[in-house]
Short mmCIF file of C-alpha atoms in Angstrom, two decimals:
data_model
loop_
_atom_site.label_atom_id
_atom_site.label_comp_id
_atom_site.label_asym_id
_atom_site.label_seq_id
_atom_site.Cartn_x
_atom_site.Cartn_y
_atom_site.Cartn_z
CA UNK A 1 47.35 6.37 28.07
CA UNK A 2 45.37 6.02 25.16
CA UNK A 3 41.35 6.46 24.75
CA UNK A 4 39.95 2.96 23.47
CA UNK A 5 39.00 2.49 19.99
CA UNK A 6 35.14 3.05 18.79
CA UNK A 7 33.52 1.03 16.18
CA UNK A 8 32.19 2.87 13.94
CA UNK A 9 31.29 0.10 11.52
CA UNK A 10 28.04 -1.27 13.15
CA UNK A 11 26.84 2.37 12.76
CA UNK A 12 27.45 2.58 9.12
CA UNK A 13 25.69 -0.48 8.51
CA UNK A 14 22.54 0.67 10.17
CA UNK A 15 22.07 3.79 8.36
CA UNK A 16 23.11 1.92 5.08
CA UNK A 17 20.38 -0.78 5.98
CA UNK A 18 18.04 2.17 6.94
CA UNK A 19 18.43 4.59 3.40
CA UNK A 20 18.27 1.21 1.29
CA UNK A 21 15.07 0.12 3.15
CA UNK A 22 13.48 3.38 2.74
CA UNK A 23 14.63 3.57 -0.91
CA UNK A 24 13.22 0.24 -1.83
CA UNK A 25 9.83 1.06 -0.19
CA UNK A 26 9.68 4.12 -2.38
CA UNK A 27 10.54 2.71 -5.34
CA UNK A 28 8.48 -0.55 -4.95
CA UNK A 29 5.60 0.54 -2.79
CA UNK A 30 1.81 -0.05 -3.22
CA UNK A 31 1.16 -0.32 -6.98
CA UNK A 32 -2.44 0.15 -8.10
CA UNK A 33 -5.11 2.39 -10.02
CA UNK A 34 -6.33 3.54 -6.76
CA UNK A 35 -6.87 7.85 -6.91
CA UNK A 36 -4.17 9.97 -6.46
CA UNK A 37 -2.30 10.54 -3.33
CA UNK A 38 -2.55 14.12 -2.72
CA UNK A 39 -2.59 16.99 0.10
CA UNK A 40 -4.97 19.19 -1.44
CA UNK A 41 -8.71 18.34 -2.99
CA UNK A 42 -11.79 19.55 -4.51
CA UNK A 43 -15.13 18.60 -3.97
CA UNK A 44 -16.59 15.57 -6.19
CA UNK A 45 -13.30 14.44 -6.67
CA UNK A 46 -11.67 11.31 -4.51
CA UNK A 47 -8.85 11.76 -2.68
CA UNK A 48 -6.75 9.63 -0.08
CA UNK A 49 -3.52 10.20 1.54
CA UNK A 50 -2.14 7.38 2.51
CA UNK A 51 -4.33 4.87 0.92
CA UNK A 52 -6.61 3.72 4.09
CA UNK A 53 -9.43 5.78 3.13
CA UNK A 54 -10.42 7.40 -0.24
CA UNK A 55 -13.00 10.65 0.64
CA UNK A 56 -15.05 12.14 -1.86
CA UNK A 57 -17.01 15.10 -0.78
CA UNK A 58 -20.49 15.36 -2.69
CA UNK A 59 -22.04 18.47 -1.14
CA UNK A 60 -22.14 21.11 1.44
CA UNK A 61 -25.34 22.98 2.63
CA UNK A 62 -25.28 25.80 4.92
CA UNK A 63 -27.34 27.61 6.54
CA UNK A 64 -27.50 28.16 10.09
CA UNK A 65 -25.81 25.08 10.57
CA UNK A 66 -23.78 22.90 7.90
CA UNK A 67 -24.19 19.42 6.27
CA UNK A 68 -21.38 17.80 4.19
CA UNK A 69 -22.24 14.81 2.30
CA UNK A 70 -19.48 12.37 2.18
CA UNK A 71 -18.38 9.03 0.77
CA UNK A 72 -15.77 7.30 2.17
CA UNK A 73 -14.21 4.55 0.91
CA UNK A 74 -12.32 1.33 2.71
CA UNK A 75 -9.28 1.18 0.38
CA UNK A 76 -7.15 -1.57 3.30
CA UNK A 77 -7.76 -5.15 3.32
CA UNK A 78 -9.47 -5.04 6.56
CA UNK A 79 -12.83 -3.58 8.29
CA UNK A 80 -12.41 0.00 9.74
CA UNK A 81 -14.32 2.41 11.26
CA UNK A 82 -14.18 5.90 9.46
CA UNK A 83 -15.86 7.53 12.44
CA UNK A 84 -16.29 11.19 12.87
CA UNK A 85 -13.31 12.83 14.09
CA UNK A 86 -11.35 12.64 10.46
CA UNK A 87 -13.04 15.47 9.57
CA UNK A 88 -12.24 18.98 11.07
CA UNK A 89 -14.47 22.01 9.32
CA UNK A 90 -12.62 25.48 8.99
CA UNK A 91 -14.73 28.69 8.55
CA UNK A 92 -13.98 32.12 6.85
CA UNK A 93 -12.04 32.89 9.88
CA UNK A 94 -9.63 30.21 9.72
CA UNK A 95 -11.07 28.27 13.62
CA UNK A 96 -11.68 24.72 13.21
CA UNK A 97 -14.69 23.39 13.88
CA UNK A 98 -15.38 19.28 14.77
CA UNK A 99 -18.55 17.41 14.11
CA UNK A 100 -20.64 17.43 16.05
CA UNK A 101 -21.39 14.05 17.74
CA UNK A 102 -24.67 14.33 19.05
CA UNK A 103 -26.08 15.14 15.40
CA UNK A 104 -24.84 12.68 13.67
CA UNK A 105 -25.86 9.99 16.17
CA UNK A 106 -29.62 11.08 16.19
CA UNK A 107 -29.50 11.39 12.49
CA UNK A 108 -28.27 7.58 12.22
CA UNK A 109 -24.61 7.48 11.18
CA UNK A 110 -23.35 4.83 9.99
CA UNK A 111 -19.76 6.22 10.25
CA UNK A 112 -19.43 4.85 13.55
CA UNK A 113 -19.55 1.05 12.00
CA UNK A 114 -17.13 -1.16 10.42
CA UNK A 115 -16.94 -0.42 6.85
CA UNK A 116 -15.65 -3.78 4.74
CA UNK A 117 -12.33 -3.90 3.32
CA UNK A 118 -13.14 -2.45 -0.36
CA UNK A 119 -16.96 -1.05 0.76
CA UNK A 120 -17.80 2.28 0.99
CA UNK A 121 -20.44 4.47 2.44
CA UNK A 122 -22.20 7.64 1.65
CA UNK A 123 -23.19 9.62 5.07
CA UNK A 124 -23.63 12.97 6.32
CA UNK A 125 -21.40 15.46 8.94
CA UNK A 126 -22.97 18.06 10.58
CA UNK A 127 -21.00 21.28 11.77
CA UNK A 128 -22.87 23.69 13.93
CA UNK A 129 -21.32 26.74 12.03
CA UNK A 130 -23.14 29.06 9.33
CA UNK A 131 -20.60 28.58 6.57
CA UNK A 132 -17.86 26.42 5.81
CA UNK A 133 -14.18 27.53 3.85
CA UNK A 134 -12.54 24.09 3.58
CA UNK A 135 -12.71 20.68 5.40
CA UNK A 136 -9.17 18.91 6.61
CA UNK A 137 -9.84 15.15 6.06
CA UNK A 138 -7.00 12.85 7.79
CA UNK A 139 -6.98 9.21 7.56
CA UNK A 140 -4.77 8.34 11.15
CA UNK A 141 -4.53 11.21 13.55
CA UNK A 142 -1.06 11.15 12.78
CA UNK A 143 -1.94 11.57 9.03
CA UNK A 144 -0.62 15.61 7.68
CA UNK A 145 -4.58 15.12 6.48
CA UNK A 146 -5.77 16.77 3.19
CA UNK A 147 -7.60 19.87 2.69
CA UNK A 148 -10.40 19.92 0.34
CA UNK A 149 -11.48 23.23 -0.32
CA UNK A 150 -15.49 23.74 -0.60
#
């Protein structure tokens, strides 16, 4: 007896459908003069990822405890909170750190509101550690994030 005969065709087309898609996305994807998608960053220079959010870092003060001063910008067509979480702090020692909540809602964050499609905001995160080595900024938590070393 013979085995019955696969179709392989409707395969094919899928994965042809699939690699032309993607190819077409990357070679006609968001055009713009918006700042340079990168993985790595320095502070005072924007950066963004994947083009939600643009972070520039200002400044860092440490002491006993650390500030970063931050502007983020809204780079979608559509409000979105920036939050806190994006941020995760990494010391000499290579543990993360996360902001800490309770500071920044005493101090008045404004992180926590809608930010305007195209606005941006200057704000502060506080990190209860003495000294900071670089900051991971990610735009989704599924973002790869970029590190921006202080």
């Amino acid at each position: 007896m013979r085995a019955p005969r696969t179709r392989h065709w409707p395969w094919i087309a899928v994965v042809v459908v699939a690699v032309a898609g993607a190819g077409g996305s990357l070679a006609y994807g968001r055009g713009g003069d918006g700042p340079a998608k990168a993985d790595t960053g320095v502070a005072g220079r924007p950066v963004t990822r994947e083009g939600i959010f643009q972070y520039t870092v200002n400044a860092v003060d440490c002491t006993t405890t650390c500030t970063v001063r931050i502007t983020i910008k809204n780079l979608s067509d559509e409000p979105r909170k920036p939050g806190i979480a994006f941020a995760r702090a990494f010391d000499p020692d290579g543990a993360v750190h996360l902001a800490d909540a309770v500071a920044s809602v005493r101090r008045g964050t404004h992180l926590f509101e809608d930010l305007g499609p195209r606005s941006e905001v200057t704000d502060n995160l506080f990190y209860a550690m003495p000294e900071i080595r670089y900051l991971e900024l990610r735009e989704t938590s599924e973002s790869a994030g970029i590190t921006v070393t202080l």
